[in-house]
Short mmCIF file of C-alpha atoms (C1' of nucleotides) in Angstrom, two decimals:
data_model
loop_
_atom_site.label_atom_id
_atom_site.label_comp_id
_atom_site.label_asym_id
_atom_site.label_seq_id
_atom_site.Cartn_x
_atom_site.Cartn_y
_atom_site.Cartn_z
CA UNK A 1072 19.64 1.36 -35.31
CA UNK A 1073 17.99 4.38 -33.74
CA UNK A 1074 15.99 4.13 -30.54
CA UNK A 1075 12.81 4.76 -32.51
CA UNK A 1076 13.60 1.83 -34.80
CA UNK A 1077 14.30 -0.41 -31.84
CA UNK A 1078 11.04 0.67 -30.26
CA UNK A 1079 9.14 -0.18 -33.42
CA UNK A 1080 10.91 -3.48 -34.06
CA UNK A 1081 10.60 -4.83 -30.55
CA UNK A 1082 7.42 -3.29 -29.21
CA UNK A 1083 5.53 -2.09 -32.27
CA UNK A 1084 5.18 1.53 -31.12
CA UNK A 1085 5.99 4.15 -33.70
CA UNK A 1086 7.01 6.93 -31.30
CA UNK A 1087 8.03 7.60 -27.70
CA UNK A 1088 5.83 9.36 -25.22
CA UNK A 1089 7.17 12.64 -23.85
CA UNK A 1090 10.24 12.13 -21.68
CA UNK A 1091 10.81 8.44 -22.41
CA UNK A 1092 13.57 8.80 -24.95
CA UNK A 1093 15.79 11.05 -22.83
CA UNK A 1094 15.61 8.60 -19.96
CA UNK A 1095 16.43 5.57 -22.11
CA UNK A 1096 19.42 7.43 -23.53
CA UNK A 1097 20.76 7.96 -20.04
CA UNK A 1098 20.21 4.30 -19.19
CA UNK A 1099 22.02 3.22 -22.33
CA UNK A 1100 24.98 5.35 -21.29
CA UNK A 1101 25.11 3.22 -18.15
CA UNK A 1102 24.10 6.01 -15.79
CA UNK A 1103 22.04 5.78 -12.63
CA UNK A 1104 18.61 7.25 -13.18
CA UNK A 1105 15.84 8.37 -10.85
CA UNK A 1106 12.60 8.93 -12.73
CA UNK A 1107 9.36 10.27 -11.33
CA UNK A 1108 6.71 9.90 -13.99
CA UNK A 1109 2.93 10.12 -13.79
CA UNK A 1110 1.30 6.71 -13.57
CA UNK A 1111 0.24 5.36 -16.91
CA UNK A 1112 3.05 7.45 -18.41
CA UNK A 1113 4.80 4.38 -19.77
CA UNK A 1114 7.37 3.63 -17.12
CA UNK A 1115 7.97 -0.01 -17.95
CA UNK A 1116 9.18 0.61 -21.50
CA UNK A 1117 12.09 2.57 -19.99
CA UNK A 1118 13.80 -0.63 -18.90
CA UNK A 1119 12.09 -3.15 -21.16
CA UNK A 1120 13.51 -1.59 -24.30
CA UNK A 1121 17.13 -1.59 -23.10
CA UNK A 1122 16.67 -5.07 -21.62
CA UNK A 1123 15.82 -6.65 -24.96
CA UNK A 1124 17.92 -4.55 -27.30
CA UNK A 1125 21.10 -4.56 -25.25
CA UNK A 1126 23.72 -7.02 -26.52
CA UNK A 1127 23.89 -9.12 -23.35
CA UNK A 1128 23.25 -9.23 -19.65
CA UNK A 1129 20.28 -9.49 -17.36
CA UNK A 1130 17.91 -6.72 -16.34
CA UNK A 1131 16.76 -7.38 -12.80
CA UNK A 1132 13.51 -5.73 -11.76
CA UNK A 1133 12.60 -5.45 -8.09
CA UNK A 1134 8.84 -5.10 -7.78
CA UNK A 1135 6.59 -4.95 -4.71
CA UNK A 1136 3.69 -7.19 -5.71
CA UNK A 1137 3.65 -10.67 -7.20
CA UNK A 1138 0.53 -9.77 -9.19
CA UNK A 1139 2.32 -6.81 -10.80
CA UNK A 1140 5.23 -9.03 -11.80
CA UNK A 1141 2.94 -11.65 -13.27
CA UNK A 1142 1.02 -9.02 -15.25
CA UNK A 1143 4.19 -7.65 -16.77
CA UNK A 1144 5.57 -11.07 -17.65
CA UNK A 1145 2.29 -12.12 -19.24
CA UNK A 1146 2.00 -8.93 -21.23
CA UNK A 1147 5.52 -9.21 -22.62
CA UNK A 1148 5.08 -12.86 -23.49
CA UNK A 1149 1.82 -12.06 -25.25
CA UNK A 1150 3.80 -9.60 -27.37
CA UNK A 1151 6.24 -12.29 -28.38
CA UNK A 1152 9.02 -11.38 -25.94
CA UNK A 1153 9.75 -14.74 -24.39
CA UNK A 1154 12.98 -14.29 -22.49
CA UNK A 1155 11.31 -12.84 -19.43
CA UNK A 1156 10.22 -14.41 -16.16
CA UNK A 1157 9.67 -13.91 -12.46
CA UNK A 1158 10.80 -15.93 -9.46
CA UNK A 1159 8.32 -15.82 -6.57
CA UNK A 1160 6.84 -17.87 -3.77
CA UNK A 1161 3.95 -18.96 -5.99
CA UNK A 1162 6.31 -21.38 -7.73
CA UNK A 1163 7.14 -24.88 -6.53
CA UNK A 1164 10.65 -25.60 -5.39
CA UNK A 1165 11.54 -27.34 -8.64
CA UNK A 1166 10.08 -24.55 -10.75
CA UNK A 1167 12.24 -22.05 -8.89
CA UNK A 1168 15.30 -24.24 -9.39
CA UNK A 1169 14.53 -24.57 -13.05
CA UNK A 1170 14.19 -20.83 -13.59
CA UNK A 1171 17.35 -20.12 -11.62
CA UNK A 1172 19.26 -22.68 -13.64
CA UNK A 1173 18.35 -20.74 -16.78
CA UNK A 1174 19.50 -17.35 -15.48
CA UNK A 1175 21.74 -16.67 -18.46
CA UNK A 1176 18.77 -17.11 -20.80
CA UNK A 1177 16.57 -14.42 -19.31
CA UNK A 1178 16.82 -10.82 -20.43
CA UNK A 1179 14.34 -9.60 -17.84
CA UNK A 1180 13.79 -11.10 -14.40
CA UNK A 1181 11.22 -9.84 -11.87
CA UNK A 1182 11.70 -10.51 -8.15
CA UNK A 1183 10.55 -9.12 -4.80
CA UNK A 1184 13.00 -7.43 -2.42
CA UNK A 1185 12.50 -10.38 -0.05
CA UNK A 1186 13.57 -12.85 -2.72
CA UNK A 1187 16.60 -10.71 -3.51
CA UNK A 1188 17.50 -10.99 0.15
CA UNK A 1189 17.40 -14.79 0.15
CA UNK A 1190 21.04 -15.96 0.34
CA UNK A 1191 20.74 -18.93 -2.03
CA UNK A 1192 19.06 -16.81 -4.67
CA UNK A 1193 21.61 -14.02 -4.36
CA UNK A 1194 24.53 -16.45 -4.70
CA UNK A 1195 23.15 -17.78 -7.95
CA UNK A 1196 22.56 -14.26 -9.17
CA UNK A 1197 26.12 -13.16 -8.44
CA UNK A 1198 27.40 -15.50 -11.16
CA UNK A 1199 25.33 -13.56 -13.68
CA UNK A 1200 26.33 -10.19 -15.14
CA UNK A 1201 23.59 -7.68 -14.29
CA UNK A 1202 23.13 -5.07 -16.96
CA UNK A 1203 20.61 -2.95 -15.06
CA UNK A 1204 18.95 -3.06 -11.67
CA UNK A 1205 15.46 -1.57 -11.73
CA UNK A 1206 13.54 -0.65 -8.60
CA UNK A 1207 9.91 -0.27 -9.57
CA UNK A 1208 7.53 1.66 -7.29
CA UNK A 1209 10.66 2.97 -5.62
CA UNK A 1210 8.69 5.02 -3.07
CA UNK A 1211 8.15 1.69 -1.32
CA UNK A 1212 11.82 1.85 -0.27
CA UNK A 1213 10.97 4.80 1.93
CA UNK A 1214 7.30 4.19 2.61
CA UNK A 1215 7.38 0.47 3.44
CA UNK A 1216 11.04 -0.27 4.05
CA UNK A 1217 11.49 1.29 7.45
CA UNK A 1218 9.13 -1.05 9.22
CA UNK A 1219 6.60 -2.90 7.10
CA UNK A 1220 8.93 -4.57 4.60
CA UNK A 1221 12.45 -4.01 5.87
CA UNK A 1222 14.01 -5.98 3.01
CA UNK A 1223 13.43 -2.89 0.90
CA UNK A 1224 16.22 -1.13 2.77
CA UNK A 1225 18.68 -3.88 1.81
CA UNK A 1226 18.35 -3.54 -1.96
CA UNK A 1227 21.24 -1.08 -2.01
CA UNK A 1228 23.53 -3.49 -0.16
CA UNK A 1229 22.53 -6.32 -2.52
CA UNK A 1230 23.31 -4.03 -5.41
CA UNK A 1231 26.88 -3.65 -4.17
CA UNK A 1232 27.17 -7.42 -3.80
CA UNK A 1233 26.04 -7.81 -7.39
CA UNK A 1234 28.92 -5.65 -8.57
CA UNK A 1235 27.14 -2.28 -8.47
CA UNK A 1236 25.22 -2.44 -11.73
CA UNK A 1237 23.58 0.79 -12.95
CA UNK A 1238 20.33 1.47 -11.15
CA UNK A 1239 17.00 2.81 -12.36
CA UNK A 1240 14.54 3.92 -9.67
CA UNK A 1241 10.96 4.49 -10.83
CA UNK A 1242 8.02 6.03 -9.02
CA UNK A 1243 4.94 8.17 -9.61
CA UNK A 1244 5.08 10.22 -6.42
CA UNK A 1245 7.88 11.06 -4.05
CA UNK A 1246 8.35 14.13 -1.89
CA UNK A 1247 11.87 15.62 -1.91
CA UNK A 1248 12.54 13.87 1.41
CA UNK A 1249 11.39 10.51 0.08
CA UNK A 1250 13.46 11.07 -3.06
CA UNK A 1251 16.60 11.57 -0.98
CA UNK A 1252 15.74 8.53 1.09
CA UNK A 1253 15.43 6.39 -2.04
CA UNK A 1254 18.77 7.57 -3.46
CA UNK A 1255 20.48 6.99 -0.13
CA UNK A 1256 19.17 3.48 0.39
CA UNK A 1257 19.85 2.36 -3.17
CA UNK A 1258 23.40 3.76 -2.94
CA UNK A 1259 22.78 6.12 -5.82
CA UNK A 1260 25.20 9.04 -5.80
CA UNK A 1261 22.99 12.12 -5.98
CA UNK A 1262 25.65 14.04 -7.95
CA UNK A 1263 26.06 11.38 -10.62
CA UNK A 1264 22.44 10.25 -10.88
CA UNK A 1265 20.30 11.66 -13.67
CA UNK A 1266 17.05 12.96 -12.17
CA UNK A 1267 13.87 13.13 -14.20
CA UNK A 1268 11.03 14.57 -12.18
CA UNK A 1269 7.79 15.20 -13.97
CA UNK A 1270 5.15 17.10 -12.06
CA UNK A 1271 2.96 15.15 -9.68
CA UNK A 1272 0.22 17.74 -10.14
CA UNK A 1273 -2.87 16.44 -11.88
CA UNK A 1274 -4.64 19.54 -13.20
CA UNK A 1275 -7.81 17.70 -14.22
CA UNK A 1276 -8.55 16.42 -10.71
CA UNK A 1277 -10.56 18.86 -8.57
CA UNK A 1278 -9.70 18.75 -4.86
CA UNK A 1279 -12.54 18.85 -2.31
CA UNK A 1280 -12.69 18.43 1.45
CA UNK A 1281 -16.05 18.33 3.24
CA UNK A 1282 -16.26 18.70 6.99
CA UNK A 1283 -19.30 16.67 8.02
CA UNK A 1284 -20.83 15.79 11.39
CA UNK A 1285 -20.72 12.00 11.42
CA UNK A 1286 -21.51 8.72 9.71
CA UNK A 1287 -25.04 9.71 8.65
CA UNK A 1288 -23.77 12.86 6.94
CA UNK A 1289 -21.05 10.92 5.19
CA UNK A 1290 -23.51 8.41 3.88
CA UNK A 1291 -25.93 11.02 2.62
CA UNK A 1292 -23.07 12.82 0.89
CA UNK A 1293 -22.03 9.52 -0.69
CA UNK A 1294 -25.46 9.31 -2.27
CA UNK A 1295 -25.13 12.89 -3.54
CA UNK A 1296 -21.70 12.15 -4.98
CA UNK A 1297 -22.91 8.98 -6.59
CA UNK A 1298 -25.83 10.66 -8.30
CA UNK A 1299 -23.63 13.50 -9.49
CA UNK A 1300 -20.70 11.53 -10.90
CA UNK A 1301 -22.27 8.26 -12.03
CA UNK A 1302 -18.98 7.04 -13.55
CA UNK A 1303 -16.49 4.65 -11.93
CA UNK A 1304 -15.55 5.59 -8.35
CA UNK A 1305 -13.27 4.36 -5.60
CA UNK A 1306 -14.07 4.82 -1.92
CA UNK A 1307 -11.12 4.51 0.46
CA UNK A 1308 -11.73 3.53 4.09
CA UNK A 1309 -9.38 2.82 6.94
CA UNK A 1310 -10.80 -0.54 7.90
CA UNK A 1311 -11.66 -3.75 6.11
CA UNK A 1312 -14.95 -4.02 7.94
CA UNK A 1313 -16.12 -0.54 6.98
CA UNK A 1314 -15.19 -1.24 3.35
CA UNK A 1315 -17.42 -4.30 3.36
CA UNK A 1316 -20.27 -2.62 5.21
CA UNK A 1317 -20.24 0.34 2.84
CA UNK A 1318 -20.37 -1.94 -0.18
CA UNK A 1319 -23.43 -3.70 1.22
CA UNK A 1320 -25.09 -0.42 2.14
CA UNK A 1321 -24.50 1.11 -1.29
CA UNK A 1322 -25.87 -1.98 -2.93
CA UNK A 1323 -29.07 -1.57 -0.91
CA UNK A 1324 -29.40 2.17 -1.36
CA UNK A 1325 -28.51 2.57 -5.02
CA UNK A 1326 -28.55 0.75 -8.30
CA UNK A 1327 -24.79 0.83 -8.53
CA UNK A 1328 -22.69 -2.30 -9.05
CA UNK A 1329 -20.35 -2.28 -6.12
CA UNK A 1330 -17.82 -4.56 -4.40
CA UNK A 1331 -15.42 -4.37 -1.48
CA UNK A 1332 -11.68 -4.97 -1.78
CA UNK A 1333 -9.08 -5.39 0.96
CA UNK A 1334 -6.01 -7.37 1.93
CA UNK A 1335 -7.97 -9.89 3.98
CA UNK A 1336 -9.74 -11.31 0.96
CA UNK A 1337 -8.75 -14.38 -1.06
CA UNK A 1338 -6.23 -13.62 -3.78
CA UNK A 1339 -8.52 -15.05 -6.43
CA UNK A 1340 -11.47 -12.95 -5.38
CA UNK A 1341 -9.27 -9.85 -5.28
CA UNK A 1342 -8.07 -10.53 -8.78
CA UNK A 1343 -11.62 -11.02 -10.03
CA UNK A 1344 -12.93 -7.78 -8.50
CA UNK A 1345 -9.96 -5.86 -9.81
CA UNK A 1346 -10.60 -7.12 -13.32
CA UNK A 1347 -14.34 -6.48 -13.13
CA UNK A 1348 -13.68 -2.89 -12.12
CA UNK A 1349 -11.15 -2.39 -14.90
CA UNK A 1350 -13.38 -3.88 -17.59
CA UNK A 1351 -16.39 -1.87 -16.43
CA UNK A 1352 -18.65 -4.52 -14.94
CA UNK A 1353 -18.28 -2.92 -11.50
CA UNK A 1354 -18.87 0.81 -10.93
CA UNK A 1355 -17.71 1.37 -7.37
CA UNK A 1356 -15.02 -0.22 -5.21
CA UNK A 1357 -15.07 0.23 -1.44
CA UNK A 1358 -11.53 -0.50 -0.44
CA UNK A 1359 -8.62 -0.13 1.94
CA UNK A 1360 -5.20 1.01 0.76
CA UNK A 1361 -4.66 -2.51 -0.58
CA UNK A 1362 -6.43 -1.47 -3.77
CA UNK A 1363 -4.73 0.58 -6.41
CA UNK A 1364 -1.18 -0.33 -7.23
CA UNK A 1365 -1.08 -1.45 -10.83
CA UNK A 1366 -4.67 -0.39 -11.47
CA UNK A 1367 -4.59 1.48 -14.73
CA UNK A 1368 -8.21 2.33 -15.43
CA UNK A 1369 -8.54 5.48 -17.52
CA UNK A 1370 -12.09 6.59 -16.68
CA UNK A 1371 -12.26 6.69 -12.85
CA UNK A 1372 -14.21 9.91 -12.22
CA UNK A 1373 -14.04 10.28 -8.48
CA UNK A 1374 -11.90 9.14 -5.56
CA UNK A 1375 -13.66 9.44 -2.21
CA UNK A 1376 -11.85 9.29 1.10
CA UNK A 1377 -14.40 8.07 3.61
CA UNK A 1378 -11.54 8.11 6.13
CA UNK A 1379 -8.41 10.20 5.79
CA UNK A 1380 -5.06 8.60 4.90
CA UNK A 1381 -2.12 8.95 7.28
CA UNK A 1382 0.03 11.12 5.03
CA UNK A 1383 -0.06 13.24 1.89
CA UNK A 1384 2.01 10.81 -0.19
CA UNK A 1385 -0.55 8.06 0.26
CA UNK A 1386 -3.26 10.59 -0.49
CA UNK A 1387 -1.60 11.71 -3.71
CA UNK A 1388 -1.02 8.11 -4.76
CA UNK A 1389 -4.67 7.30 -4.16
CA UNK A 1390 -6.26 10.30 -5.88
CA UNK A 1391 -3.84 9.80 -8.78
CA UNK A 1392 -5.98 6.88 -9.88
CA UNK A 1393 -8.71 9.28 -11.06
CA UNK A 1394 -8.95 10.87 -14.48
CA UNK A 1395 -6.10 9.08 -16.23
CA UNK A 1396 -7.95 9.73 -19.49
CA UNK A 1397 -7.36 13.45 -18.95
CA UNK A 1398 -11.10 14.15 -18.57
CA UNK A 1399 -12.45 16.02 -15.56
CA UNK A 1400 -12.38 14.14 -12.29
CA UNK A 1401 -12.54 14.82 -8.55
CA UNK A 1402 -11.06 13.90 -5.20
CA UNK A 1403 -13.51 14.27 -2.33
CA UNK A 1404 -12.52 13.83 1.32
CA UNK A 1405 -15.40 13.31 3.76
CA UNK A 1406 -14.09 14.22 7.18
CA UNK A 1407 -15.92 13.87 10.49
CA UNK A 1408 -14.56 15.59 13.62
CA UNK A 1409 -12.84 12.54 15.17
CA UNK A 1410 -11.43 11.29 11.84
CA UNK A 1411 -8.20 13.19 11.99
CA UNK A 1412 -7.17 11.33 15.15
CA UNK A 1413 -7.98 7.91 13.77
CA UNK A 1414 -4.65 7.25 11.99
CA UNK A 1415 -2.80 8.16 15.18
CA UNK A 1416 -4.09 5.02 16.90
CA UNK A 1417 -2.98 2.99 13.93
CA UNK A 1418 0.51 4.46 14.02
CA UNK A 1419 0.96 3.53 17.68
CA UNK A 1420 -0.52 0.13 16.99
CA UNK A 1421 2.16 -0.56 14.34
CA UNK A 1422 5.10 -0.57 16.73
CA UNK A 1423 5.93 -2.77 19.69
CA UNK A 1424 5.48 -1.23 23.14
CA UNK A 1425 8.64 -0.81 25.21
CA UNK A 1426 7.71 -3.74 27.52
CA UNK A 1427 7.41 -6.02 24.51
CA UNK A 1428 10.87 -5.00 23.37
CA UNK A 1429 12.34 -5.80 26.76
CA UNK A 1430 10.46 -9.07 26.97
CA UNK A 1431 11.79 -10.15 23.59
CA UNK A 1432 15.34 -9.29 24.52
CA UNK A 1433 15.06 -11.23 27.77
CA UNK A 1434 13.93 -14.26 25.78
CA UNK A 1435 17.08 -13.97 23.75
CA UNK A 1436 19.20 -13.96 26.86
CA UNK A 1437 17.45 -16.85 28.58
CA UNK A 1438 17.23 -19.20 25.65
CA UNK A 1439 20.20 -18.01 23.64
CA UNK A 1440 18.15 -18.22 20.48
CA UNK A 1441 18.97 -17.21 16.94
CA UNK A 1442 16.92 -14.57 15.18
CA UNK A 1443 15.07 -17.19 13.14
CA UNK A 1444 14.20 -19.32 16.17
CA UNK A 1445 12.97 -16.29 17.97
CA UNK A 1446 10.83 -15.09 15.10
CA UNK A 1447 9.21 -18.51 14.90
CA UNK A 1448 8.08 -18.11 18.51
CA UNK A 1449 5.95 -15.07 17.67
CA UNK A 1450 2.43 -15.70 16.64
CA UNK A 1451 1.07 -14.24 13.48
CA UNK A 1452 -0.34 -11.04 14.87
CA UNK A 1453 2.89 -10.15 16.58
CA UNK A 1454 5.06 -11.31 13.71
CA UNK A 1455 5.43 -7.77 12.44
CA UNK A 1456 6.75 -6.58 15.80
CA UNK A 1457 9.19 -9.48 15.94
CA UNK A 1458 10.48 -8.76 12.47
CA UNK A 1459 10.87 -5.06 13.12
CA UNK A 1460 12.85 -5.74 16.25
CA UNK A 1461 15.08 -8.39 14.71
CA UNK A 1462 15.68 -6.14 11.74
CA UNK A 1463 16.56 -3.16 13.90
CA UNK A 1464 18.96 -5.31 15.92
CA UNK A 1465 20.63 -6.50 12.75
CA UNK A 1466 20.99 -2.94 11.52
CA UNK A 1467 22.65 -2.02 14.77
CA UNK A 1468 25.08 -4.86 14.29
CA UNK A 1469 24.11 -6.84 17.35
CA UNK A 1470 24.29 -10.28 15.81
CA UNK A 1471 27.54 -12.19 15.34
CA UNK A 1472 28.35 -14.20 12.23
CA UNK A 1473 26.45 -17.23 13.58
CA UNK A 1474 23.31 -15.15 13.92
CA UNK A 1475 23.66 -15.13 17.70
CA UNK A 1476 22.77 -11.99 19.56
CA UNK A 1477 25.46 -10.25 21.58
CA UNK A 1478 23.77 -10.23 24.94
CA UNK A 1479 26.24 -8.16 26.89
CA UNK A 1480 24.08 -5.14 27.48
CA UNK A 1481 20.35 -5.75 27.29
CA UNK A 1482 19.40 -2.47 28.95
CA UNK A 1483 21.35 -0.51 26.39
CA UNK A 1484 19.81 -2.48 23.52
CA UNK A 1485 16.32 -1.94 24.88
CA UNK A 1486 17.02 1.76 25.15
CA UNK A 1487 18.26 1.90 21.57
CA UNK A 1488 15.26 -0.01 20.28
CA UNK A 1489 12.82 2.14 22.20
CA UNK A 1490 14.46 5.19 20.74
CA UNK A 1491 14.18 3.71 17.28
CA UNK A 1492 10.45 3.08 17.82
CA UNK A 1493 9.96 6.60 19.16
CA UNK A 1494 11.67 8.07 16.12
CA UNK A 1495 9.53 6.05 13.74
CA UNK A 1496 6.35 7.09 15.53
CA UNK A 1497 7.45 10.73 15.63
CA UNK A 1498 8.24 10.60 11.92
CA UNK A 1499 4.81 9.28 11.07
CA UNK A 1500 2.99 11.63 13.43
CA UNK A 1501 4.83 14.46 11.72
CA UNK A 1502 3.53 13.31 8.34
CA UNK A 1503 0.03 13.01 9.80
CA UNK A 1504 0.29 16.57 11.08
CA UNK A 1505 0.96 17.79 7.53
CA UNK A 1506 -2.05 15.83 6.31
CA UNK A 1507 -4.24 17.45 9.00
CA UNK A 1508 -2.93 20.87 8.11
CA UNK A 1509 -3.91 20.27 4.52
CA UNK A 1510 -7.45 19.29 5.55
CA UNK A 1511 -7.86 22.62 7.32
CA UNK A 1512 -6.24 24.68 4.58
CA UNK A 1513 -7.59 28.21 4.23
CA UNK A 1514 -5.58 28.91 1.09
CA UNK A 1515 -5.56 26.99 -2.20
CA UNK A 1516 -5.29 23.25 -1.52
CA UNK A 1517 -3.50 22.56 -4.76
CA UNK A 1518 -0.83 25.17 -4.06
CA UNK A 1519 -0.28 23.62 -0.67
CA UNK A 1520 -0.17 20.09 -2.01
CA UNK A 1521 2.33 20.72 -4.78
CA UNK A 1522 4.47 22.76 -2.41
CA UNK A 1523 5.00 19.63 -0.31
CA UNK A 1524 6.56 18.17 -3.45
CA UNK A 1525 8.61 21.33 -4.14
CA UNK A 1526 6.57 22.32 -7.12
CA UNK A 1527 4.30 25.14 -8.20
CA UNK A 1528 0.76 24.60 -9.35
CA UNK A 1529 0.69 26.36 -12.73
CA UNK A 1530 -2.44 26.23 -14.88
CA UNK A 1531 -5.28 24.07 -13.65
CA UNK A 1532 -8.61 23.39 -15.21
CA UNK A 1533 -10.03 22.28 -11.85
CA UNK A 1534 -8.82 23.66 -8.57
CA UNK A 1535 -10.21 23.17 -5.10
CA UNK A 1536 -13.09 23.99 -2.78
CA UNK A 1537 -11.10 26.79 -1.12
CA UNK A 1538 -10.75 28.44 -4.53
CA UNK A 1539 -14.51 28.11 -4.97
CA UNK A 1540 -14.50 25.25 -7.47
CA UNK A 1541 -17.63 23.14 -7.88
CA UNK A 1542 -17.78 19.43 -8.55
CA UNK A 1543 -16.89 18.97 -12.20
CA UNK A 1544 -19.71 18.12 -14.58
CA UNK A 1545 -19.08 14.74 -16.11
CA UNK A 1546 -20.90 13.02 -18.92
CA UNK A 1547 -23.85 11.15 -17.42
CA UNK A 1548 -23.80 7.51 -18.36
CA UNK A 1549 -26.78 5.23 -18.55
CA UNK A 1550 -27.84 3.54 -15.33
CA UNK A 1551 -25.64 0.49 -15.53
CA UNK A 1552 -27.14 -1.53 -12.71
CA UNK A 1553 -30.54 -1.66 -14.35
CA UNK A 1554 -29.22 -3.10 -17.58
CA UNK A 1555 -27.01 -5.45 -15.60
CA UNK A 1556 -30.00 -6.70 -13.63
CA UNK A 1557 -31.90 -7.22 -16.84
CA UNK A 1558 -28.99 -9.21 -18.14
CA UNK A 1559 -28.89 -11.33 -15.01
CA UNK A 1560 -32.61 -12.00 -15.20
CA UNK A 1561 -32.35 -13.05 -18.81
CA UNK A 1562 -29.48 -15.40 -18.01
CA UNK A 1563 -31.44 -16.86 -15.15
CA UNK A 1564 -34.36 -17.49 -17.44
CA UNK A 1565 -32.10 -19.18 -19.98
CA UNK A 1566 -30.75 -21.42 -17.27
CA UNK A 1567 -34.28 -22.33 -16.26
CA UNK A 1568 -34.60 -20.26 -13.05
"C1'" DC B 573 -3.76 5.36 21.72
"C1'" DG B 574 -8.79 5.94 21.28
"C1'" DA B 575 -13.49 5.17 19.13
"C1'" DC B 576 -17.34 2.52 19.42
"C1'" DA B 577 -20.75 -1.22 20.40
"C1'" DG B 578 -23.00 -3.74 23.57
"C1'" DA B 579 -23.54 -5.23 28.23
"C1'" DA B 580 -24.29 -4.12 32.91
"C1'" DC B 581 -26.02 -1.12 36.05
"C1'" DC B 582 -29.32 2.04 38.22
"C1'" DG B 583 -34.15 1.17 39.32
"C1'" DT B 584 -41.09 2.40 40.09
"C1'" DA B 585 -39.89 2.01 34.72
"C1'" DA B 586 -37.66 4.06 31.14
"C1'" DG B 587 -33.74 5.55 29.32
"C1'" DG B 588 -29.41 7.46 30.71
"C1'" DT B 589 -24.54 6.51 32.49
"C1'" DT B 590 -20.57 3.69 33.13
"C1'" DC B 591 -17.89 -0.27 32.24
"C1'" DT B 592 -15.74 -3.71 29.34
"C1'" DG B 593 -14.17 -5.74 25.27
"C1'" DT B 594 -12.99 -5.28 20.57
"C1'" DC B 595 -11.47 -3.05 16.78
"C1'" DG B 596 -8.03 -0.49 13.72
"C1'" DG B 597 -3.58 -0.65 6.67
"C1'" DT B 598 -0.11 -2.06 3.13
"C1'" DG B 599 3.04 -8.28 1.51
"C1'" DC B 600 6.77 -10.93 0.95
"C1'" DG B 601 8.95 -15.36 2.39
"C1'" DT B 602 8.79 -20.30 4.40
"C1'" DT B 603 11.41 -27.14 1.20
"C1'" DA B 604 16.71 -29.92 0.09
"C1'" DC B 605 20.17 -29.99 -6.24
"C1'" DT B 606 24.96 -33.35 -8.00
#
DNA sequence: CGACAGAACCGTAAGGTTCTGTCGGTGCGTTACT
């Protein structure tokens, strides 16, 4: 059976999208593959097809968000592909046991890197031949792994323990440095890995940066932008509070249907807002970086950065959510003078101060605690610090087999940890510096952006403000809020006020 | 680390200056199988 026939029989598609077939062929040969494909470019079929059509074995997918896993599982099941599941913390203990007991039945299993790192789970998994290990959103290995979710850095080691199955790393955006980082941490041999890198450039998204004086200017520009674009928009801010305040303010000032979205909100509410935006019953989302992964809405016309992101990769990820339908769209950064220094505070805030490191190490010495006991002593706000430190210590090999810390040389450990923190901060400040440089670009912004990804810009229908481009004209839609309000009123009348 | 809001201070009062406290992103896991 040809690949096309398999595709039709199992998924009902009559042809592949550009680039898909070549990648699947490499996977079927058992090779390691790194694939950078534009979002919405059909990444999941790359491993789903081999997973179901291959004679035997399990395809293990490591995915960053539980909601993404659940979406995928639901979608496949709805298409009649039943031998797929996920194992996550949302399940009860017995549900987890039940799904693990049926490992040989599943063709496709979705898990988080943290779950993969759980010893009991890994032991069960080792008994099962793994046909392919997929790392979805692989940029998270580099972007989140080094401090926020350290388990990401262990996927490569777990891969070895699972008998080194072939590995497929998937992402939409990765700079050359991030790419190398991913290959290194997943133990993919760069000489023997097939690389498929489609351009990250999105020619239909115009790039604009506006240097404004302060909050008032930003807000008045928001109104201008809103009345120009009309269509669905996303507004990124750096704080949860600002996201909420902006949503309220826009609601008062305009007729737009708007909601806030950030990581501090209830999961159910987040899900609801996400769906309302996707199905068109919300026009604008004021959000933090929590919003976006897995959002595949074709007609987003404008991405506004009310605050600047801390690096260009995040920026590219975020603006990439505009214009998926190929129609004209825009990225607009509103930058006030002090904005460029804002992320710096956040970067420092992420890592434990040197005194904290020493304090933690002294606690180890005095109480002779294990890593787990020590982590339990940290309160929630400091949990991240505690985890970073414990993780760094583990990496440096300073725990014995009983999870006890070697306490021979605390001063030396503290020095090493401080150096590690300094390097992380320096690394992120460096990335921020590139972001700042881009904001002050005096030559074509697109050229500069794609150059960071080792590409050239080529033909673009929209360019940037430096090149003299204007906001793209987009089809003006009807004023949605008015009809929505009418609908609400009618419903209220039906319900008897 | 650093921006900002609000309180405290100065004092003819009013409004300006200084001080203090608060705020700042992304998510997973967490229980025990016979």
